[in-house]
Coordinates of C-alpha atoms in Angstrom, one line a residue:
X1062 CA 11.7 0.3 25.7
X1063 CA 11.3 3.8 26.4
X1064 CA 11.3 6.9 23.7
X1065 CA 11.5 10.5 24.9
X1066 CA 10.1 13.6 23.0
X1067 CA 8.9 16.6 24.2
X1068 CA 4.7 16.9 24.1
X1069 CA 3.4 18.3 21.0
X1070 CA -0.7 18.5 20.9
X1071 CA -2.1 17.2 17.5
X1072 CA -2.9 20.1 14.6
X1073 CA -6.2 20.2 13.9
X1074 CA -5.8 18.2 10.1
X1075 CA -8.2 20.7 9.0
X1076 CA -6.0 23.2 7.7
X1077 CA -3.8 21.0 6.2
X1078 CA -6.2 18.7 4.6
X1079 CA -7.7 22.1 2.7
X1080 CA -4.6 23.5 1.6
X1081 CA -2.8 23.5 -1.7
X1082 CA -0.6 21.0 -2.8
X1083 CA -1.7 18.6 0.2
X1084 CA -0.5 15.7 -1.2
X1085 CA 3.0 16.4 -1.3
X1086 CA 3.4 15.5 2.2
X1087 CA 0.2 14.1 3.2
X1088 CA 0.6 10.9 5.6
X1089 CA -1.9 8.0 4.2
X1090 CA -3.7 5.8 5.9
X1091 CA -4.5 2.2 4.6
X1092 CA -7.5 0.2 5.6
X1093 CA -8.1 -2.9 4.7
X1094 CA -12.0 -2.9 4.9
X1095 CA -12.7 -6.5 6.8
X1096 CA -9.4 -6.3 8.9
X1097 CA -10.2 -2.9 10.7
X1098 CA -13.8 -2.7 12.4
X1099 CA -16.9 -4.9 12.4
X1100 CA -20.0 -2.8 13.2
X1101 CA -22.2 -5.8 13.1
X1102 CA -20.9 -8.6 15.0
X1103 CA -20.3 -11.1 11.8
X1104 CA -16.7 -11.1 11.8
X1105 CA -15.8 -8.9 9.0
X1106 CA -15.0 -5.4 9.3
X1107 CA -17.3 -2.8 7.3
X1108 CA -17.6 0.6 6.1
X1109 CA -19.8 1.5 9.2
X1110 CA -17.6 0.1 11.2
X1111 CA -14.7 2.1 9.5
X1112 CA -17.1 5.1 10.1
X1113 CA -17.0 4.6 13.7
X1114 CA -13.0 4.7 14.0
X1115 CA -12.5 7.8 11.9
X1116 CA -12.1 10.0 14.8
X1117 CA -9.4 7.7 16.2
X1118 CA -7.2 7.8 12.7
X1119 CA -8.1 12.0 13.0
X1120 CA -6.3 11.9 16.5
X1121 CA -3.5 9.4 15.2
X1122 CA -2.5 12.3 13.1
X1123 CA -2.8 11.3 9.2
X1124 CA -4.3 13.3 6.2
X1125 CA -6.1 10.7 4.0
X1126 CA -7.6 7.0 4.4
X1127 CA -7.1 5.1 1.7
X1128 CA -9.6 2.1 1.4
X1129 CA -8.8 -0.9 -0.2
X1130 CA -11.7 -2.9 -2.2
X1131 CA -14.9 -3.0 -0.9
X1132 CA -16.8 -3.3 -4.0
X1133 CA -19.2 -6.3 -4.8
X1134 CA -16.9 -9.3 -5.1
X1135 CA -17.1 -13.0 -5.0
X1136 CA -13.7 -12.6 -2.6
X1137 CA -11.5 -15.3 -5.0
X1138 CA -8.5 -12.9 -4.3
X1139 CA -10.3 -10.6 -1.2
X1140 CA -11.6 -8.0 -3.2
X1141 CA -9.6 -7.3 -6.0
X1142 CA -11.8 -9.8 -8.0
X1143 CA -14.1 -6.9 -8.9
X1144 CA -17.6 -7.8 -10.2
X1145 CA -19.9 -4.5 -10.2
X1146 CA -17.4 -1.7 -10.0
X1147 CA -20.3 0.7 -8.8
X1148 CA -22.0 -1.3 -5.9
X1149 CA -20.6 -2.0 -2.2
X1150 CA -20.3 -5.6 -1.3
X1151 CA -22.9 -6.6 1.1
X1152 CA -20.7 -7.9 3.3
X1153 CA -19.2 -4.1 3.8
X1154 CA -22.6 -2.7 3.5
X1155 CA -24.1 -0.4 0.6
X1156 CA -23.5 3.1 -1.3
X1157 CA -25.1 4.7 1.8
X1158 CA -22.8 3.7 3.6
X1159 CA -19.8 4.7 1.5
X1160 CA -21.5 8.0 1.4
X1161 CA -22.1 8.4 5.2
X1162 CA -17.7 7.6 5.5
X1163 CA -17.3 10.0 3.3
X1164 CA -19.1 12.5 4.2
X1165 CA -17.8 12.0 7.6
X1166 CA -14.3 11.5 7.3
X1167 CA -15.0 15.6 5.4
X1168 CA -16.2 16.6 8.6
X1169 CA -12.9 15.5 10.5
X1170 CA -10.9 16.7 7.9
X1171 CA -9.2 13.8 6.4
X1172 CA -9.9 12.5 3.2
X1173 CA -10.6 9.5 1.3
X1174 CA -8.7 7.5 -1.2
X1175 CA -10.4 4.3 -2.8
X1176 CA -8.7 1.2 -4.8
X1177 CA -9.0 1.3 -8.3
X1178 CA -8.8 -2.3 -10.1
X1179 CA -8.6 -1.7 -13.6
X1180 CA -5.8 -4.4 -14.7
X1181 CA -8.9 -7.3 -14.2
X1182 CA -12.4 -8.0 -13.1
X1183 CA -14.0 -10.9 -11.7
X1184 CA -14.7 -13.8 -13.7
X1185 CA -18.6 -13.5 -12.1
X1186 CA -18.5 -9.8 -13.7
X1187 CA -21.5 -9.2 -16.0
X1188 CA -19.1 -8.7 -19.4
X1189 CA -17.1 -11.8 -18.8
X1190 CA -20.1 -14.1 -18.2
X1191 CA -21.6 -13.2 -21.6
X1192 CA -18.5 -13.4 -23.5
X1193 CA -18.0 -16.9 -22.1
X1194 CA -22.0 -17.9 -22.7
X1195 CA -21.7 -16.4 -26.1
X1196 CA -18.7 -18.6 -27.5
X1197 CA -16.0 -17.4 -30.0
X1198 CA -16.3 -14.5 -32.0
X1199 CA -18.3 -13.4 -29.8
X1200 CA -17.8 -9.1 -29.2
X1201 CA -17.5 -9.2 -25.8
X1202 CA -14.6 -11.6 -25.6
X1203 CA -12.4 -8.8 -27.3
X1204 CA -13.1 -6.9 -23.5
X1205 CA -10.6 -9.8 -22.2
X1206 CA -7.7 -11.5 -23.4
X1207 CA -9.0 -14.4 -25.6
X1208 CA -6.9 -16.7 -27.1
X1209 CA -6.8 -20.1 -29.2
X1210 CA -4.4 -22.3 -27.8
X1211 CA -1.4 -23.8 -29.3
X1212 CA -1.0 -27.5 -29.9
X1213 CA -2.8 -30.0 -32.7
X1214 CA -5.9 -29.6 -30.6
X1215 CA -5.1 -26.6 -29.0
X1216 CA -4.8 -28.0 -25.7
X1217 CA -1.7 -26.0 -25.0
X1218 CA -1.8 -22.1 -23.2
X1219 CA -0.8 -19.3 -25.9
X1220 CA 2.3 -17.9 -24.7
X1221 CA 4.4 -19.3 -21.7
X1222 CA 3.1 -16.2 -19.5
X1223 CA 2.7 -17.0 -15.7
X1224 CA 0.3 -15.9 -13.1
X1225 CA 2.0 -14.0 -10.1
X1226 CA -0.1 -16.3 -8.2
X1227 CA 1.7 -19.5 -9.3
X1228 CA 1.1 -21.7 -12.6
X1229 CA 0.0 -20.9 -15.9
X1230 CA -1.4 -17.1 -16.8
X1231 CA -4.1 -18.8 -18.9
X1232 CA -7.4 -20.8 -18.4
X1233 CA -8.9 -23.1 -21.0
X1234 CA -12.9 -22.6 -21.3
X1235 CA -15.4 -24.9 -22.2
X1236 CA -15.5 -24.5 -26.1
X1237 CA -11.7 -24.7 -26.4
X1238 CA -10.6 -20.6 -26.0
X1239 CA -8.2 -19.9 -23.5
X1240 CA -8.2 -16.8 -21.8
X1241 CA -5.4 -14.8 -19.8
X1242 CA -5.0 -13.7 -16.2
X1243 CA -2.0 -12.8 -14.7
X1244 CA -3.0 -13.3 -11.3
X1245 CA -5.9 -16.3 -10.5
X1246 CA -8.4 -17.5 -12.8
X1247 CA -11.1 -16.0 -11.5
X1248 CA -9.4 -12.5 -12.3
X1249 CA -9.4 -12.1 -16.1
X1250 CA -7.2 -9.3 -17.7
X1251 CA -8.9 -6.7 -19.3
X1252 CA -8.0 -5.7 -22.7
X1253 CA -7.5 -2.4 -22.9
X1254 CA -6.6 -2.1 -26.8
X1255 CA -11.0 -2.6 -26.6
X1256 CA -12.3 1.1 -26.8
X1257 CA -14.9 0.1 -24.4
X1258 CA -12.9 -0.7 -21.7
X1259 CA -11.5 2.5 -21.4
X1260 CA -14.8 4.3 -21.7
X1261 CA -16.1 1.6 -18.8
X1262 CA -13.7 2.8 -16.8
X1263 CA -13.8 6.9 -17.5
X1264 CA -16.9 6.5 -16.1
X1265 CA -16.5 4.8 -13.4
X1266 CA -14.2 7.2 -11.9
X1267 CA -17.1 9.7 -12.6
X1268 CA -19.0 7.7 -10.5
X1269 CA -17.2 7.6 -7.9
X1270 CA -15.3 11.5 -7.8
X1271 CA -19.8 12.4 -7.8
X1272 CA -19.8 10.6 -5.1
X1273 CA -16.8 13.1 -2.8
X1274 CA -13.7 10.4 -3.0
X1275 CA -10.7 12.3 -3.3
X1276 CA -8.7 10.0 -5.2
X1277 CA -7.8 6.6 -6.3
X1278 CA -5.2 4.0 -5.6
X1279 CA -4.7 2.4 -8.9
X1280 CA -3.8 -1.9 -8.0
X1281 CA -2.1 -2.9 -11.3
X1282 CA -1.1 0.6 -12.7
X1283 CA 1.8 -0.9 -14.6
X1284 CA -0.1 -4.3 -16.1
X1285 CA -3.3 -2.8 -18.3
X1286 CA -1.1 -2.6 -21.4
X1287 CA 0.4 -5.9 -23.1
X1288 CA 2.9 -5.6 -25.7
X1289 CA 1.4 -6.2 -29.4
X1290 CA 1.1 -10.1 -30.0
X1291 CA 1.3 -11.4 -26.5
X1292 CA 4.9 -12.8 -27.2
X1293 CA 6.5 -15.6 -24.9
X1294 CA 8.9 -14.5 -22.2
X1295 CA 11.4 -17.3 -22.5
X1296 CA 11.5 -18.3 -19.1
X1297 CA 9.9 -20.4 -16.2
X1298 CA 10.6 -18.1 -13.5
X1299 CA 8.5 -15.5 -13.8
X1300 CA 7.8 -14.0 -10.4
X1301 CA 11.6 -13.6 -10.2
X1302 CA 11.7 -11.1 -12.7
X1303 CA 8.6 -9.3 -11.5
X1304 CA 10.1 -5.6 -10.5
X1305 CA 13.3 -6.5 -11.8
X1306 CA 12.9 -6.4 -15.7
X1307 CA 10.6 -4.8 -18.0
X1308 CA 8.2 -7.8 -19.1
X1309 CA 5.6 -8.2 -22.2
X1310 CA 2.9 -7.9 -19.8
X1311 CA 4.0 -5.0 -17.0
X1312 CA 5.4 -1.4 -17.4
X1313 CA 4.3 -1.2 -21.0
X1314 CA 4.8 2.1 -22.7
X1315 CA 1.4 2.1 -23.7
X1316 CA -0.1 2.5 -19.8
X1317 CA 1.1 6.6 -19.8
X1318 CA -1.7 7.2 -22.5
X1319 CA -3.9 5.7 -19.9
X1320 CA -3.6 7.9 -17.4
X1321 CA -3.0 11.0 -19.4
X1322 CA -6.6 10.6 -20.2
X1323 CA -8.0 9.9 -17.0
X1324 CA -6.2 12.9 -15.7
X1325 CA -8.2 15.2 -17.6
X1326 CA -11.4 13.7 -15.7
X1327 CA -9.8 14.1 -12.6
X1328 CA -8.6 18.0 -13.3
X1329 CA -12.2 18.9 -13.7
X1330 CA -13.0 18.2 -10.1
X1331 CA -12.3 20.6 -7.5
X1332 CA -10.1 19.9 -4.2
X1333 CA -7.1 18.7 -5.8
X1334 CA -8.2 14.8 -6.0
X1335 CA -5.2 12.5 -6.7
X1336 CA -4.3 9.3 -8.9
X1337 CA -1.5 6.8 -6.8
X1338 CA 0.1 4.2 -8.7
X1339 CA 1.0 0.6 -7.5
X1340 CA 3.4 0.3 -10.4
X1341 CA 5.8 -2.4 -9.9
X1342 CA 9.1 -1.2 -11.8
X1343 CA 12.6 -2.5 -12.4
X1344 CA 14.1 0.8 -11.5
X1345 CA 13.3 4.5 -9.5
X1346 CA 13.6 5.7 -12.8
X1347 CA 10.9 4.1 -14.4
X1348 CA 8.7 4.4 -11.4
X1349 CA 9.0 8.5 -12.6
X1350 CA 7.1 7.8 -15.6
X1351 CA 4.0 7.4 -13.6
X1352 CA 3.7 10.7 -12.3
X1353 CA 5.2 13.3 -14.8
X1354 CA 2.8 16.4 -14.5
X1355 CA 0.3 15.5 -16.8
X1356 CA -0.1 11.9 -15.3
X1357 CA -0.3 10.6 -11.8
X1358 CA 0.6 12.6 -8.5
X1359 CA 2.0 9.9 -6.5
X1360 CA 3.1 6.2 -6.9
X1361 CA 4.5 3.9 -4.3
X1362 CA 8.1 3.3 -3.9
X1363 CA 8.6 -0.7 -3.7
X1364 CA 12.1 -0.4 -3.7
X1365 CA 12.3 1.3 -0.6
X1366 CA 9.9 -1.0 1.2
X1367 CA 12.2 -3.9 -0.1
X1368 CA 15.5 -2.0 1.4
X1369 CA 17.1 -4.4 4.7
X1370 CA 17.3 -2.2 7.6
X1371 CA 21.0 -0.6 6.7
X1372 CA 22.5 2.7 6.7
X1373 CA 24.4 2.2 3.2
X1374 CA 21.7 0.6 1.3
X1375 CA 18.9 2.9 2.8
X1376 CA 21.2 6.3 2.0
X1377 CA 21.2 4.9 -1.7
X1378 CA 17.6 4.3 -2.5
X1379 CA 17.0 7.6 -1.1
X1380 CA 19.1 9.5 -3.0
X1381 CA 17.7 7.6 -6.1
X1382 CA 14.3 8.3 -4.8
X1383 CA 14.7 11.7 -4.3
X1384 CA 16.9 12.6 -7.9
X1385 CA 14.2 10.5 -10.2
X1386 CA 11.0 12.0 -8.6
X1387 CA 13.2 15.5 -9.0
X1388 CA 13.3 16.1 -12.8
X1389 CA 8.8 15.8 -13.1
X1390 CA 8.3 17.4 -10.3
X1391 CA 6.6 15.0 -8.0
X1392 CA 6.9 14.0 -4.5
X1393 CA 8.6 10.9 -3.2
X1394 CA 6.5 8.2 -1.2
X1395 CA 7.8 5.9 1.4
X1396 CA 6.3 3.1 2.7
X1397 CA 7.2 0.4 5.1
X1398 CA 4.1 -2.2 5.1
X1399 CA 1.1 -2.2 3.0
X1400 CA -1.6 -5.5 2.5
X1401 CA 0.9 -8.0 0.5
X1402 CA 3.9 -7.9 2.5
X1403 CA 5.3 -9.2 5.6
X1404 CA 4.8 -6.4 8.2
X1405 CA 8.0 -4.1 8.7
X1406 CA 8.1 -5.4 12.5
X1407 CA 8.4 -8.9 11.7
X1408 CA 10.7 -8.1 8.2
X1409 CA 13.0 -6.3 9.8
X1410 CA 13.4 -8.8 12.7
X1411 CA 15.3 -11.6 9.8
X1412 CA 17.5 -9.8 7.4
X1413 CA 17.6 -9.9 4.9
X1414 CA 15.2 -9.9 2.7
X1415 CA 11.1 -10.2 3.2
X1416 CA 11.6 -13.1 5.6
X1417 CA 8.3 -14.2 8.0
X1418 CA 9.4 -16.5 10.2
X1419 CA 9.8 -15.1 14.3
X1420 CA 11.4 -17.6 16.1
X1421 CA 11.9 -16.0 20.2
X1422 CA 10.9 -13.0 22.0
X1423 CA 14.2 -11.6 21.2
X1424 CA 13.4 -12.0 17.3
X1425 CA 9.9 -10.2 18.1
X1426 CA 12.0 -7.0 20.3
X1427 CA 14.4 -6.9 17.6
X1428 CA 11.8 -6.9 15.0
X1429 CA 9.8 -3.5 17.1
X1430 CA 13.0 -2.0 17.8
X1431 CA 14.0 -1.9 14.5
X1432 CA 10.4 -0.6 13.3
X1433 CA 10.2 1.9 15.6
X1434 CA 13.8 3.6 14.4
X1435 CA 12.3 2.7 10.8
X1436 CA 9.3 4.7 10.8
X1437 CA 11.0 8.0 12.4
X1438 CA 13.3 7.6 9.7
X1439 CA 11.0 7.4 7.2
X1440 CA 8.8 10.1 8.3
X1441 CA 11.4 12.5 8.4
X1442 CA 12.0 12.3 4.3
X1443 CA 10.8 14.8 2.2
X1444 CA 7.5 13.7 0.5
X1445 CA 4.5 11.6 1.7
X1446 CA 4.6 8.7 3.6
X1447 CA 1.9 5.8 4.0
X1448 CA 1.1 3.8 6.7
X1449 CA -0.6 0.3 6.9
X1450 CA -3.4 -0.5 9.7
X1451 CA -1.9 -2.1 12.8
X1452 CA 1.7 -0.9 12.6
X1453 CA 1.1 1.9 14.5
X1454 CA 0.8 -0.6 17.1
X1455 CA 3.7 -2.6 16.0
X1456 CA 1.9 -5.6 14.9
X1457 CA 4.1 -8.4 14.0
X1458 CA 2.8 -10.6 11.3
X1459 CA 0.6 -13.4 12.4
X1460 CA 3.0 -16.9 11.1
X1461 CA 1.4 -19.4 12.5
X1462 CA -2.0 -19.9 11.0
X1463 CA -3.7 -22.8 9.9
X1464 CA -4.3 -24.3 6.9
X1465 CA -8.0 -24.3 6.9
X1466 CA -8.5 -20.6 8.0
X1467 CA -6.2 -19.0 5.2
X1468 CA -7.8 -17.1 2.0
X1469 CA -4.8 -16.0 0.0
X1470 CA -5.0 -17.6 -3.2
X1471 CA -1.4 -17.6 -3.9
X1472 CA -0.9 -20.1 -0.7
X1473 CA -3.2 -22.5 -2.7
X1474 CA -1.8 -22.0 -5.9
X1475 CA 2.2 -22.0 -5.0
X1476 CA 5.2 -21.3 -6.6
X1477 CA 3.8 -17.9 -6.9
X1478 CA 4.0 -15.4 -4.3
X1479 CA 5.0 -16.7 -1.1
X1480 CA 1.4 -17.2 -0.2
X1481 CA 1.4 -15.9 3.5
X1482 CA -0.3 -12.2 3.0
X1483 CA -2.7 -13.5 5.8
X1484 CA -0.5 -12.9 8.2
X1485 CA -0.6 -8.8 7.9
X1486 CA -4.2 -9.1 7.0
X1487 CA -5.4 -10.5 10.6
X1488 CA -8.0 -8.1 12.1
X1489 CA -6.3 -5.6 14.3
X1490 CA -7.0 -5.2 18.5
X1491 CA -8.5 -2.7 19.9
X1492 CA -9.1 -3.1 23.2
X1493 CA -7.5 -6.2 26.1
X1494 CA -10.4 -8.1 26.2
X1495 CA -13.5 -9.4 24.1
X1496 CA -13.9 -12.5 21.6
X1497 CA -11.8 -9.8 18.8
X1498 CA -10.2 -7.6 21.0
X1499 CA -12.4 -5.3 20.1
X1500 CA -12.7 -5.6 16.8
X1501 CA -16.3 -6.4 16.5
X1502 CA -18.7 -8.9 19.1
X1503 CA -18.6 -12.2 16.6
X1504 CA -15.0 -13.1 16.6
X1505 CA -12.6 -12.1 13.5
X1506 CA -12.3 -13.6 10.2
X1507 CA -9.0 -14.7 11.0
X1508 CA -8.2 -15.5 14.4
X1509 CA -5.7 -13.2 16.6
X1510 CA -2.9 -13.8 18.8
X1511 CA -3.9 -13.7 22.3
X1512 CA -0.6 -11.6 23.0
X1513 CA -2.7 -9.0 20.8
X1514 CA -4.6 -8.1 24.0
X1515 CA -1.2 -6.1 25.2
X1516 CA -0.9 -4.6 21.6
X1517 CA -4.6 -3.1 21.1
X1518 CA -5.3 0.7 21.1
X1519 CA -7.0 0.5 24.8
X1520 CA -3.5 -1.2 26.0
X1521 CA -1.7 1.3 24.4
X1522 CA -2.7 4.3 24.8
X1523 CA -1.4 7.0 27.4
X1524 CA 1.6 4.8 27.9
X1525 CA 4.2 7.1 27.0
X1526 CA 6.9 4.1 26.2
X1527 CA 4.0 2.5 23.0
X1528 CA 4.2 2.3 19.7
X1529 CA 1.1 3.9 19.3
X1530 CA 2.1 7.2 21.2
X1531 CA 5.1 7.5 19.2
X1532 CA 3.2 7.3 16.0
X1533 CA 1.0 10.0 17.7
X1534 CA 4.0 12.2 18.8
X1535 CA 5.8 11.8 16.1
X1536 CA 3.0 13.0 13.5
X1537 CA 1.8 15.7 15.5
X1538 CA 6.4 16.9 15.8
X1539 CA 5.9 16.0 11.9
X1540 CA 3.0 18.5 11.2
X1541 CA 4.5 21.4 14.0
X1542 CA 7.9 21.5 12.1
X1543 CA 7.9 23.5 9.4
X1544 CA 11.2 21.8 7.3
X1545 CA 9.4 18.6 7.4
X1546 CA 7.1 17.0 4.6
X1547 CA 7.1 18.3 0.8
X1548 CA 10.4 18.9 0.1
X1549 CA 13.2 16.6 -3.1
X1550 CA 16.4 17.0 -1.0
X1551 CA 18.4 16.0 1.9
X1552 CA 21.9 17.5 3.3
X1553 CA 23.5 14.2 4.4
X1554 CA 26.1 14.8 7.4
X1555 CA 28.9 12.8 8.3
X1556 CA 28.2 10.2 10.9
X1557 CA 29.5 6.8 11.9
X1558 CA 29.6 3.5 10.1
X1559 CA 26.2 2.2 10.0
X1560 CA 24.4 5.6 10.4
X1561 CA 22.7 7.9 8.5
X1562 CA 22.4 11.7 9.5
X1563 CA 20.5 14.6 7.8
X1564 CA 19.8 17.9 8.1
X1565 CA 16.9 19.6 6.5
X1566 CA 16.5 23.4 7.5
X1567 CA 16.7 23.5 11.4
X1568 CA 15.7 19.6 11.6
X1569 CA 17.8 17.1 12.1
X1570 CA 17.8 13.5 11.8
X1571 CA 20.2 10.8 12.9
X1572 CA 19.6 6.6 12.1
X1573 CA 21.5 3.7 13.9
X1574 CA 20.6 1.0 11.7
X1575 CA 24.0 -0.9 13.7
X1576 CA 24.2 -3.3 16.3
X1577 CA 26.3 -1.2 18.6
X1578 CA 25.5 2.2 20.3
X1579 CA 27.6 5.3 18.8
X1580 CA 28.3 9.0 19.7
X1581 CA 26.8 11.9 17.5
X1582 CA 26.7 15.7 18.3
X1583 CA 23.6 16.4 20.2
X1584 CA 22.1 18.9 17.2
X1585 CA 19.9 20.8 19.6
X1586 CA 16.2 20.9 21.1
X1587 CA 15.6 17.2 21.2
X1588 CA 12.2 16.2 19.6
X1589 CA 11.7 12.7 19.5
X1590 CA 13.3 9.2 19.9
X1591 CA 12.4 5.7 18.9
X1592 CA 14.4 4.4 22.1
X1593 CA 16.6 5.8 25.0
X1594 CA 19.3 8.7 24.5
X1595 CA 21.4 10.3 26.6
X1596 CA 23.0 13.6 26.3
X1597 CA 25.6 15.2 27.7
X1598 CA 28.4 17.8 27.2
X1599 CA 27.0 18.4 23.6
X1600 CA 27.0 15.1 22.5
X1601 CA 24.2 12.3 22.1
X1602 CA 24.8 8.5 22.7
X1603 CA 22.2 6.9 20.1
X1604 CA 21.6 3.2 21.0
X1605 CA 21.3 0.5 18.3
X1606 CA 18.6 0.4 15.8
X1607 CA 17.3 3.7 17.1
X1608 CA 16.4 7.1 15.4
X1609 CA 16.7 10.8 16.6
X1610 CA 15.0 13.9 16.0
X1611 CA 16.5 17.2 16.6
X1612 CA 15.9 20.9 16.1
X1613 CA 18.8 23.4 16.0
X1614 CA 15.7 26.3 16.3

């Protein structure tokens, strides 16, 4: 596999990272604290060891690091089981050590996004506990969802809700209350009708904007508000509908008061910090809700990342993505991979659909291939774009992991979600050798491939034909070109079946999502491909499942 492009050093991310408006087009890193670097040898990556691999995500090219939960935890669902929203799990380290990342990643110029968990805490977090020692009636039980059950004895759940995670939304305690959780039982839902819930939470984002974050990742955005009564859904297939219908207990009205509020807090900080919403939506359109001026600034676009690799399909979610985002004036987001989803290089390898199983090498090439093309395509849109740790080195997901070494509660649980996110969650290489890889000098938390050793960072870099030096070209061509990022529109241009073209200013880029090679005009200076073109007499043949960028300056 070979990609050609002509050399572009990196842009300091300085500049960028102080300007105005940087989040329009800012390119987002996600870590997932114990799957990136282990400082300390135990097998779980850390915020020090984070600290020590900032100047490799600097020199990758990206604006911001967002962090996923690293906040004390018993680890029931890997973090987002939040006990003391204002501590550091041990197992990451402490608040010094939040502060020393910060602090440095300032000093390199990037900056740093943290999760949010605000839809639930832990079941081991300090209000819970006393509302379940203290029995019904007690005040503190009005901070969750408590509930009676329904039945002669009440030995039946109050409403048919379900958990994503599989089985009932509910959990009967010891006196006979039930209360409600809409992912596992050790994750009870907030109620956030309760005053102090909100003020709980006004203050923790105090806390943690003293402290030099520059924004939050908001897990849940769309779940905090119920609707009034808690009424039954009618069916037994829950998770189906999740994204694809509004639902008593997701995208309720009642969430934009929310953040309207919390936006004030955040406008009294300078350095333009930023909210981003995981809301899960049925449509675009509703997805726009989120980020109208006064609310959020960006939220993730799901129905992108669930789009198969195909010209037609793709063309329409971005036109949708780009005419809902238009009207409140905030920038799309693309994403291919994130923490809970089968990575793009293994996806993409069994349309359609979110399919994990690889079969043969041919699966795994088809899989990069098509990953590759993906991600120039995607970071050629107008907007900002997010990247998940490890795909810049074209991880596949990990599918063939035992029974005894997985953690995602949903694989326990079933019928839920499929239960596999351990697969994109397995500690990433970073050099050919060593009981990790690299990753730290006790093992990993979930054990590696040993075909990884070819995939780390050492293996990769300075080979002009990796992944990783096409995610490094192709964000430095990214930040050089001055019609790519912020931007709501595309000029689509007329290309073959199966392709998409664009043009935006003097940039142009051309898609073959088919299975055959086709002829396109050669648009000018070429800048970067995900696979071998050849040009010749003005014209350009662009090989299956590869992308193209151009400049006609």
């Amino acid at each position: 596999m070979s990609q050609q492009y002509y050399a572009t050093a990196p842009a300091s991310t300085s500049a960028k990272a102080q300007r105005s408006d940087w989040w329009r087009d800012a390119v987002i890193y996600q870590v997932y604290p114990r799957s990136f670097a282990d400082s300390n040898g135990d097998g779980m990556g850390d915020l020090e060891g984070i600290r020590t691999r900032l100047p490799y995500l600097r020199d990758l090219g990206v604006d911001a690091v967002w962090l996923s939960p690293f906040y004390a935890s018993p680890q029931a669902d890997a973090g987002y089981d939040v006990a003391d929203y204002r501590a550091v799990d041990p197992m990451f380290g402490n608040l010094l050590d939040a502060d020393a990342l910060i602090r440095d990643a300032r000093g390199l110029g990037l900056r740093i996004i943290v999760d949010l968990v605000p839809n639930h805490s832990s079941d081991q977090h300090e209000w819970f506990k006393r509302a379940v020692a203290e029995g019904p009636g007690s005040p503190l039980r009005d901070r969750y969802h408590f509930r009676p059950g329904k039945g002669a004895n009440g030995e039946l759940p109050p409403n048919d809700w379900e958990s994503i995670f599989g089985g009932p939304a509910w959990t009967r305690v010891a006196d006979g209350e039930w209360y409600l959780h809409l992912f596992a039982p050790e994750q009870p839902d907030f109620n956030w009708d309760h005053p102090a819930v909100g003020d709980e939470f006004r203050s923790i984002l105090r806390f943690w904007l003293d402290m030099g974050v520059d924004g939050f990742r908001i897990d849940v955005a769309h779940g905090l508000v119920k609707a009034e009564g808690l009424p039954d859904l009618g069916s037994h297939d829950q998770v189906k509908l999740l994204g694809n219908d509004v639902m008593p207990f997701f995208d309720q009205d009642g969430v934009h008061e929310i953040y309207r509020q919390w936006r004030l807090i955040l406008d009294e900080y300078s350095g333009e910090r930023i909210f981003v919403a995981e809301a899960w939506t049925p449509t675009i359109e509703r997805t726009a809700n989120y980020v109208r001026p006064d609310e959020l600034h960006q939220a993730f676009n799901f129905q992108y990342l669930a789009t198969a690799w195909d010209a037609e399909e793709l063309r329409e979610v971005i036109d949708r993505t780009l005419e809902a985002m238009r009207p409140v004036g905030a920038p799309a987001t693309w994403v291919l991979s994130n923490h809970d989803v089968t990575r793009h290089a293994t996806r993409f390898a069994n349309p359609p659909g979110l399919g994990t199983q690889i079969r043969t090498a041919g699966d795994r090439e088809l899989g990069l291939r098509r990953a590759r093309a993906a991600t120039l395509l995607m970071l050629a849109l107008p907007g900002s774009a997010y990247i998940y740790q490890g795909e810049e080195l074209g991880l596949p997901d990990v599918v063939d992991l035992a029974d005894e070494v997985r953690q995602d509660p949903a694989y326990f649980r079933g019928a839920g979600q499929d239960g596999f996110r351990d697969g994109c969650r397995v500690p990433i290489p970073w050099t050919r050798e060593g009981s990790s890889y690299g990753f730290g000098a006790g093992g990993s938390w979930l054990p590696q491939p040993s075909e990884w050793a070819d995939l780390s960072v050492q293996a990769q870099t300075g080979d002009p034909d990796s992944t990783l030096e096409l995610y490094r070209s192709a964000l430095a061509v990214r930040r050089a070109q001055p019609d790519l990022g912020a931007g709501d529109a595309v000029e689509w241009l007329r290309a073959p079946e199966g392709v998409l073209a664009f043009r935006r200013g003097e940039f142009v880029c051309v898609a073959n999502t088919g299975n055959e090679a086709v002829t396109t005009p050669a648009y000018g200076r070429l800048l970067l491909a995900s696979g071998e073109v050849a040009e010749a007499d003005g014209e350009a043949k662009v090989p299956a499942d590869t992308t193209v960028w151009w400049t006609t300056a």
